[in-house]
DNA sequence: CCTCTCATGTAAGACGTTACATGATTCA
DNA sequence: TGAATCATGTAACGTCTTACATGAGAGG
């Protein structure tokens, strides 16, 4: 029930069509979200039926290709959104990472393979961090909350990198002393 | 497909029954997981049929209450698990937090209410951090990977607390200058 | 010419959550 | 007596992911 509200939130800034919504979510909340068209289009359809959003414009790109539908938020949509904003968020944070899930059990597998997997991950995180730092410099957004969120993404990225590098060291050191488990 | 592997991983340490599996997951991976019996029992049933696990013992507590079934991992289960361990983790990290989702859009709502919600969250995170720090001291586990994971949980907790306190300051300061959006 | 990006949409299936049913024991 | 904890399990319902179908235009 939060894709709906995220879409409503984004439509406060500007009118968007489905494809663009996915891009905006990935650019801004990429460090916490993945989203599919299989979620976006059915939700837009439903919200349109509930009159929380309207279609402002239909742009035909080709004669037979799909038309681009520009959605905008209605008064009813704004009300639903502000109600949701004021509610105290219910359940806690959820961090799900296939890498971290394997990590806890690396003691039952091959240590060299574990270090290999960690190295791959360090590489990915270094690339990601660079991209995020570049984004923060060039964007220059004026909304304080959006900026703070972007900063959190970079801070988390840095923390995970440091932690992985320290973990790598400690795992290699432990290897010379003796096997765990 | 990772609940299965998590269960198989835990059964490497010791035999467990369904109810206990939930407790162990929440204690050890509470900072990244929530799990329900509606997921655990059907998965155990399926894995039993696939002979990845076996029932070692059935303990009757009362005459008509449900018996406690102790599961242990089979050789086939160990093989499936080690195969899974060596695979490079596919898709990236996923952080889903109802609080952070609202946070980005606080600019469209009431600032005082936003600060209120942030304060609630700071309180919760302070309590959580204390518990985790106490746990780390008393547990004294010998598996390096499990320890590193627990440390990551504390580090993330600290980072989020600092970030929220800084955010709170900046939001209040911004209030005196002028409204955003 | 072939692949990539833009663009919308549906359907099937995997996965997760919530609610319910059952019943013993422990503690206030 | 009544609530809480221990313990297993199913059913219904939501949500999320993956795969597919369609088709235009741009660029190598």
mmCIF file of N, CA and C in Angstrom, chain B residues 41-132:
data_model
loop_
_atom_site.group_PDB
_atom_site.id
_atom_site.type_symbol
_atom_site.label_atom_id
_atom_site.label_comp_id
_atom_site.label_asym_id
_atom_site.label_seq_id
_atom_site.Cartn_x
_atom_site.Cartn_y
_atom_site.Cartn_z
ATOM 1 N N UNK B 41 6.093 -22.983 8.493
ATOM 2 C CA UNK B 41 5.541 -24.338 8.492
ATOM 3 C C UNK B 41 5.342 -24.914 7.088
ATOM 4 N N UNK B 42 4.786 -24.173 6.157
ATOM 5 C CA UNK B 42 4.675 -24.728 4.793
ATOM 6 C C UNK B 42 6.037 -25.047 4.180
ATOM 7 N N UNK B 43 7.042 -24.214 4.481
ATOM 8 C CA UNK B 43 8.387 -24.461 3.958
ATOM 9 C C UNK B 43 9.000 -25.717 4.553
ATOM 10 N N UNK B 44 8.810 -25.917 5.846
ATOM 11 C CA UNK B 44 9.333 -27.122 6.502
ATOM 12 C C UNK B 44 8.691 -28.367 5.888
ATOM 13 N N UNK B 45 7.380 -28.281 5.667
ATOM 14 C CA UNK B 45 6.635 -29.392 5.087
ATOM 15 C C UNK B 45 7.189 -29.769 3.712
ATOM 16 N N UNK B 46 7.423 -28.745 2.909
ATOM 17 C CA UNK B 46 7.926 -28.947 1.556
ATOM 18 C C UNK B 46 9.347 -29.520 1.561
ATOM 19 N N UNK B 47 10.167 -28.961 2.424
ATOM 20 C CA UNK B 47 11.559 -29.408 2.499
ATOM 21 C C UNK B 47 11.655 -30.837 3.039
ATOM 22 N N UNK B 48 10.708 -31.194 3.880
ATOM 23 C CA UNK B 48 10.659 -32.566 4.406
ATOM 24 C C UNK B 48 10.328 -33.531 3.273
ATOM 25 N N UNK B 49 9.369 -33.120 2.430
ATOM 26 C CA UNK B 49 8.973 -33.938 1.276
ATOM 27 C C UNK B 49 10.126 -34.088 0.285
ATOM 28 N N UNK B 50 10.941 -33.059 0.180
ATOM 29 C CA UNK B 50 12.099 -33.093 -0.720
ATOM 30 C C UNK B 50 13.315 -33.746 -0.071
ATOM 31 N N UNK B 51 13.138 -34.184 1.162
ATOM 32 C CA UNK B 51 14.185 -34.867 1.945
ATOM 33 C C UNK B 51 15.448 -34.039 2.157
ATOM 34 N N UNK B 52 15.268 -32.733 2.263
ATOM 35 C CA UNK B 52 16.392 -31.870 2.620
ATOM 36 C C UNK B 52 16.551 -31.804 4.137
ATOM 37 N N UNK B 53 15.465 -32.120 4.831
ATOM 38 C CA UNK B 53 15.478 -32.182 6.301
ATOM 39 C C UNK B 53 14.737 -33.447 6.755
ATOM 40 N N UNK B 54 14.973 -33.871 7.988
ATOM 41 C CA UNK B 54 14.245 -35.011 8.590
ATOM 42 C C UNK B 54 13.761 -34.642 9.979
ATOM 43 N N UNK B 55 12.798 -35.403 10.450
ATOM 44 C CA UNK B 55 12.318 -35.224 11.817
ATOM 45 C C UNK B 55 13.094 -36.182 12.715
ATOM 46 N N UNK B 56 13.802 -35.639 13.691
ATOM 47 C CA UNK B 56 14.610 -36.432 14.606
ATOM 48 C C UNK B 56 13.799 -36.922 15.794
ATOM 49 N N UNK B 57 12.901 -36.064 16.240
ATOM 50 C CA UNK B 57 12.226 -36.350 17.493
ATOM 51 C C UNK B 57 10.861 -35.678 17.469
ATOM 52 N N UNK B 58 9.860 -36.345 18.030
ATOM 53 C CA UNK B 58 8.556 -35.725 18.196
ATOM 54 C C UNK B 58 8.234 -35.699 19.684
ATOM 55 N N UNK B 59 8.199 -34.502 20.257
ATOM 56 C CA UNK B 59 7.952 -34.371 21.692
ATOM 57 C C UNK B 59 6.513 -33.939 21.929
ATOM 58 N N UNK B 60 5.773 -34.799 22.608
ATOM 59 C CA UNK B 60 4.393 -34.461 22.982
ATOM 60 C C UNK B 60 4.417 -33.662 24.278
ATOM 61 N N UNK B 61 3.812 -32.493 24.234
ATOM 62 C CA UNK B 61 3.780 -31.660 25.435
ATOM 63 C C UNK B 61 2.525 -31.980 26.238
ATOM 64 N N UNK B 62 1.376 -32.061 25.589
ATOM 65 C CA UNK B 62 0.123 -32.439 26.245
ATOM 66 C C UNK B 62 -0.481 -33.588 25.456
ATOM 67 N N UNK B 63 -1.616 -34.049 25.884
ATOM 68 C CA UNK B 63 -2.238 -35.181 25.210
ATOM 69 C C UNK B 63 -2.833 -34.776 23.858
ATOM 70 N N UNK B 64 -3.381 -33.571 23.810
ATOM 71 C CA UNK B 64 -4.045 -33.155 22.569
ATOM 72 C C UNK B 64 -3.472 -31.899 21.918
ATOM 73 N N UNK B 65 -2.549 -31.244 22.580
ATOM 74 C CA UNK B 65 -1.898 -30.068 21.984
ATOM 75 C C UNK B 65 -0.984 -30.509 20.863
ATOM 76 N N UNK B 66 -0.457 -29.566 20.082
ATOM 77 C CA UNK B 66 0.412 -29.930 18.967
ATOM 78 C C UNK B 66 1.754 -30.463 19.473
ATOM 79 N N UNK B 67 2.287 -31.533 18.850
ATOM 80 C CA UNK B 67 3.583 -32.055 19.260
ATOM 81 C C UNK B 67 4.706 -31.183 18.711
ATOM 82 N N UNK B 68 5.823 -31.183 19.365
ATOM 83 C CA UNK B 68 6.969 -30.398 18.925
ATOM 84 C C UNK B 68 7.863 -31.288 18.060
ATOM 85 N N UNK B 69 8.061 -30.867 16.815
ATOM 86 C CA UNK B 69 8.844 -31.677 15.890
ATOM 87 C C UNK B 69 10.247 -31.099 15.708
ATOM 88 N N UNK B 70 11.249 -31.877 16.085
ATOM 89 C CA UNK B 70 12.638 -31.429 15.959
ATOM 90 C C UNK B 70 13.178 -31.798 14.581
ATOM 91 N N UNK B 71 13.541 -30.796 13.803
ATOM 92 C CA UNK B 71 14.058 -31.056 12.465
ATOM 93 C C UNK B 71 15.585 -31.024 12.455
ATOM 94 N N UNK B 72 16.171 -31.860 11.606
ATOM 95 C CA UNK B 72 17.620 -31.759 11.369
ATOM 96 C C UNK B 72 17.900 -31.870 9.880
ATOM 97 N N UNK B 73 19.066 -31.390 9.485
ATOM 98 C CA UNK B 73 19.424 -31.325 8.071
ATOM 99 C C UNK B 73 19.969 -32.672 7.584
ATOM 100 N N UNK B 74 19.642 -33.032 6.347
ATOM 101 C CA UNK B 74 20.153 -34.276 5.748
ATOM 102 C C UNK B 74 21.374 -33.964 4.883
ATOM 103 N N UNK B 75 21.999 -34.999 4.350
ATOM 104 C CA UNK B 75 23.143 -34.788 3.458
ATOM 105 C C UNK B 75 22.715 -34.006 2.213
ATOM 106 N N UNK B 76 21.543 -34.378 1.672
ATOM 107 C CA UNK B 76 21.004 -33.673 0.501
ATOM 108 C C UNK B 76 20.798 -32.198 0.808
ATOM 109 N N UNK B 77 20.340 -31.921 2.013
ATOM 110 C CA UNK B 77 20.130 -30.547 2.446
ATOM 111 C C UNK B 77 21.431 -29.783 2.513
ATOM 112 N N UNK B 78 22.465 -30.436 3.058
ATOM 113 C CA UNK B 78 23.788 -29.800 3.155
ATOM 114 C C UNK B 78 24.347 -29.478 1.779
ATOM 115 N N UNK B 79 24.134 -30.392 0.827
ATOM 116 C CA UNK B 79 24.608 -30.155 -0.536
ATOM 117 C C UNK B 79 23.909 -28.956 -1.173
ATOM 118 N N UNK B 80 22.576 -28.960 -1.069
ATOM 119 C CA UNK B 80 21.807 -27.841 -1.618
ATOM 120 C C UNK B 80 22.270 -26.525 -1.010
ATOM 121 N N UNK B 81 22.542 -26.547 0.283
ATOM 122 C CA UNK B 81 22.963 -25.339 0.991
ATOM 123 C C UNK B 81 24.336 -24.842 0.532
ATOM 124 N N UNK B 82 25.313 -25.734 0.436
ATOM 125 C CA UNK B 82 26.662 -25.299 0.035
ATOM 126 C C UNK B 82 26.686 -24.812 -1.412
ATOM 127 N N UNK B 83 25.859 -25.416 -2.264
ATOM 128 C CA UNK B 83 25.731 -24.916 -3.644
ATOM 129 C C UNK B 83 25.253 -23.469 -3.631
ATOM 130 N N UNK B 84 24.228 -23.224 -2.839
ATOM 131 C CA UNK B 84 23.639 -21.885 -2.738
ATOM 132 C C UNK B 84 24.653 -20.873 -2.201
ATOM 133 N N UNK B 85 25.453 -21.295 -1.230
ATOM 134 C CA UNK B 85 26.448 -20.409 -0.609
ATOM 135 C C UNK B 85 27.470 -19.892 -1.621
ATOM 136 N N UNK B 86 27.869 -20.757 -2.558
ATOM 137 C CA UNK B 86 28.954 -20.426 -3.481
ATOM 138 C C UNK B 86 28.507 -19.552 -4.651
ATOM 139 N N UNK B 87 27.203 -19.474 -4.895
ATOM 140 C CA UNK B 87 26.662 -18.648 -5.977
ATOM 141 C C UNK B 87 26.833 -17.171 -5.643
ATOM 142 N N UNK B 88 27.211 -16.365 -6.634
ATOM 143 C CA UNK B 88 27.303 -14.925 -6.413
ATOM 144 C C UNK B 88 25.905 -14.355 -6.231
ATOM 145 N N UNK B 89 25.703 -13.609 -5.162
ATOM 146 C CA UNK B 89 24.364 -13.058 -4.929
ATOM 147 C C UNK B 89 23.932 -12.160 -6.074
ATOM 148 N N UNK B 90 22.725 -12.388 -6.542
ATOM 149 C CA UNK B 90 22.162 -11.706 -7.710
ATOM 150 C C UNK B 90 21.875 -10.231 -7.495
ATOM 151 N N UNK B 91 20.659 -9.963 -7.176
ATOM 152 C CA UNK B 91 20.181 -8.591 -7.124
ATOM 153 C C UNK B 91 20.590 -7.893 -5.832
ATOM 154 N N UNK B 92 20.632 -6.585 -5.885
ATOM 155 C CA UNK B 92 21.165 -5.772 -4.806
ATOM 156 C C UNK B 92 20.320 -5.680 -3.555
ATOM 157 N N UNK B 93 20.758 -4.789 -2.698
ATOM 158 C CA UNK B 93 20.166 -4.589 -1.394
ATOM 159 C C UNK B 93 18.793 -3.933 -1.506
ATOM 160 N N UNK B 94 17.942 -4.299 -0.611
ATOM 161 C CA UNK B 94 16.615 -3.705 -0.574
ATOM 162 C C UNK B 94 16.320 -3.217 0.837
ATOM 163 N N UNK B 95 16.132 -1.906 0.972
ATOM 164 C CA UNK B 95 15.818 -1.325 2.276
ATOM 165 C C UNK B 95 14.413 -0.760 2.213
ATOM 166 N N UNK B 96 13.517 -1.324 2.983
ATOM 167 C CA UNK B 96 12.152 -0.826 2.933
ATOM 168 C C UNK B 96 11.714 -0.396 4.326
ATOM 169 N N UNK B 97 11.461 0.894 4.465
ATOM 170 C CA UNK B 97 11.104 1.446 5.770
ATOM 171 C C UNK B 97 9.963 2.440 5.602
ATOM 172 N N UNK B 98 8.802 2.135 6.192
ATOM 173 C CA UNK B 98 7.643 3.011 6.076
ATOM 174 C C UNK B 98 7.931 4.428 6.554
ATOM 175 N N UNK B 99 8.855 4.553 7.508
ATOM 176 C CA UNK B 99 9.223 5.881 7.986
ATOM 177 C C UNK B 99 9.974 6.669 6.909
ATOM 178 N N UNK B 100 10.991 6.052 6.331
ATOM 179 C CA UNK B 100 11.788 6.734 5.307
ATOM 180 C C UNK B 100 10.952 7.094 4.075
ATOM 181 N N UNK B 101 9.974 6.233 3.773
ATOM 182 C CA UNK B 101 9.094 6.512 2.642
ATOM 183 C C UNK B 101 8.292 7.782 2.857
ATOM 184 N N UNK B 102 7.811 7.968 4.072
ATOM 185 C CA UNK B 102 7.087 9.195 4.378
ATOM 186 C C UNK B 102 8.035 10.381 4.421
ATOM 187 N N UNK B 103 9.200 10.133 4.997
ATOM 188 C CA UNK B 103 10.180 11.206 5.217
ATOM 189 C C UNK B 103 10.443 12.072 3.974
ATOM 190 N N UNK B 104 10.653 11.418 2.839
ATOM 191 C CA UNK B 104 10.964 12.166 1.604
ATOM 192 C C UNK B 104 9.880 13.168 1.249
ATOM 193 N N UNK B 105 8.663 12.906 1.670
ATOM 194 C CA UNK B 105 7.537 13.762 1.278
ATOM 195 C C UNK B 105 7.080 14.701 2.389
ATOM 196 N N UNK B 106 7.839 14.766 3.470
ATOM 197 C CA UNK B 106 7.448 15.612 4.600
ATOM 198 C C UNK B 106 7.301 17.082 4.205
ATOM 199 N N UNK B 107 7.931 17.481 3.126
ATOM 200 C CA UNK B 107 7.809 18.846 2.634
ATOM 201 C C UNK B 107 6.389 19.223 2.234
ATOM 202 N N UNK B 108 5.554 18.219 1.968
ATOM 203 C CA UNK B 108 4.161 18.478 1.574
ATOM 204 C C UNK B 108 3.201 18.456 2.758
ATOM 205 N N UNK B 109 3.753 18.186 3.950
ATOM 206 C CA UNK B 109 2.889 18.093 5.122
ATOM 207 C C UNK B 109 3.242 19.141 6.159
ATOM 208 N N UNK B 110 2.750 18.939 7.352
ATOM 209 C CA UNK B 110 2.972 19.871 8.447
ATOM 210 C C UNK B 110 4.336 19.609 9.090
ATOM 211 N N UNK B 111 5.122 20.676 9.246
ATOM 212 C CA UNK B 111 6.482 20.524 9.779
ATOM 213 C C UNK B 111 6.507 20.056 11.231
ATOM 214 N N UNK B 112 5.587 20.563 12.033
ATOM 215 C CA UNK B 112 5.562 20.158 13.441
ATOM 216 C C UNK B 112 5.256 18.669 13.577
ATOM 217 N N UNK B 113 4.320 18.212 12.749
ATOM 218 C CA UNK B 113 3.977 16.784 12.752
ATOM 219 C C UNK B 113 5.181 15.956 12.305
ATOM 220 N N UNK B 114 5.918 16.462 11.327
ATOM 221 C CA UNK B 114 7.115 15.768 10.836
ATOM 222 C C UNK B 114 8.134 15.604 11.957
ATOM 223 N N UNK B 115 8.380 16.675 12.701
ATOM 224 C CA UNK B 115 9.342 16.631 13.815
ATOM 225 C C UNK B 115 8.856 15.650 14.887
ATOM 226 N N UNK B 116 7.548 15.641 15.120
ATOM 227 C CA UNK B 116 6.959 14.689 16.078
ATOM 228 C C UNK B 116 7.257 13.248 15.688
ATOM 229 N N UNK B 117 7.015 12.944 14.417
ATOM 230 C CA UNK B 117 7.240 11.581 13.927
ATOM 231 C C UNK B 117 8.722 11.223 14.024
ATOM 232 N N UNK B 118 9.585 12.172 13.701
ATOM 233 C CA UNK B 118 11.035 11.950 13.802
ATOM 234 C C UNK B 118 11.435 11.681 15.257
ATOM 235 N N UNK B 119 10.864 12.451 16.181
ATOM 236 C CA UNK B 119 11.177 12.249 17.598
ATOM 237 C C UNK B 119 10.787 10.846 18.073
ATOM 238 N N UNK B 120 9.610 10.390 17.628
ATOM 239 C CA UNK B 120 9.168 9.036 17.978
ATOM 240 C C UNK B 120 10.183 8.005 17.509
ATOM 241 N N UNK B 121 10.620 8.221 16.278
ATOM 242 C CA UNK B 121 11.566 7.299 15.669
ATOM 243 C C UNK B 121 12.917 7.297 16.389
ATOM 244 N N UNK B 122 13.383 8.483 16.792
ATOM 245 C CA UNK B 122 14.652 8.594 17.521
ATOM 246 C C UNK B 122 14.560 7.787 18.820
ATOM 247 N N UNK B 123 13.423 7.918 19.513
ATOM 248 C CA UNK B 123 13.204 7.148 20.748
ATOM 249 C C UNK B 123 13.310 5.658 20.505
ATOM 250 N N UNK B 124 12.634 5.183 19.475
ATOM 251 C CA UNK B 124 12.649 3.758 19.141
ATOM 252 C C UNK B 124 14.059 3.262 18.836
ATOM 253 N N UNK B 125 14.790 4.068 18.068
ATOM 254 C CA UNK B 125 16.148 3.665 17.675
ATOM 255 C C UNK B 125 17.120 3.670 18.847
ATOM 256 N N UNK B 126 16.888 4.558 19.814
ATOM 257 C CA UNK B 126 17.751 4.578 20.995
ATOM 258 C C UNK B 126 17.563 3.301 21.809
ATOM 259 N N UNK B 127 16.305 2.895 21.967
ATOM 260 C CA UNK B 127 15.997 1.663 22.693
ATOM 261 C C UNK B 127 16.612 0.453 21.994
ATOM 262 N N UNK B 128 16.418 0.406 20.680
ATOM 263 C CA UNK B 128 16.920 -0.703 19.876
ATOM 264 C C UNK B 128 18.440 -0.818 19.976
ATOM 265 N N UNK B 129 19.108 0.331 19.924
ATOM 266 C CA UNK B 129 20.569 0.361 19.986
ATOM 267 C C UNK B 129 21.067 -0.197 21.313
ATOM 268 N N UNK B 130 20.422 0.202 22.402
ATOM 269 C CA UNK B 130 20.810 -0.297 23.736
ATOM 270 C C UNK B 130 20.716 -1.812 23.789
ATOM 271 N N UNK B 131 19.602 -2.348 23.309
ATOM 272 C CA UNK B 131 19.385 -3.795 23.307
ATOM 273 C C UNK B 131 20.473 -4.512 22.517
ATOM 274 N N UNK B 132 20.784 -3.969 21.349
ATOM 275 C CA UNK B 132 21.775 -4.613 20.488
ATOM 276 C C UNK B 132 23.169 -4.572 21.097
#
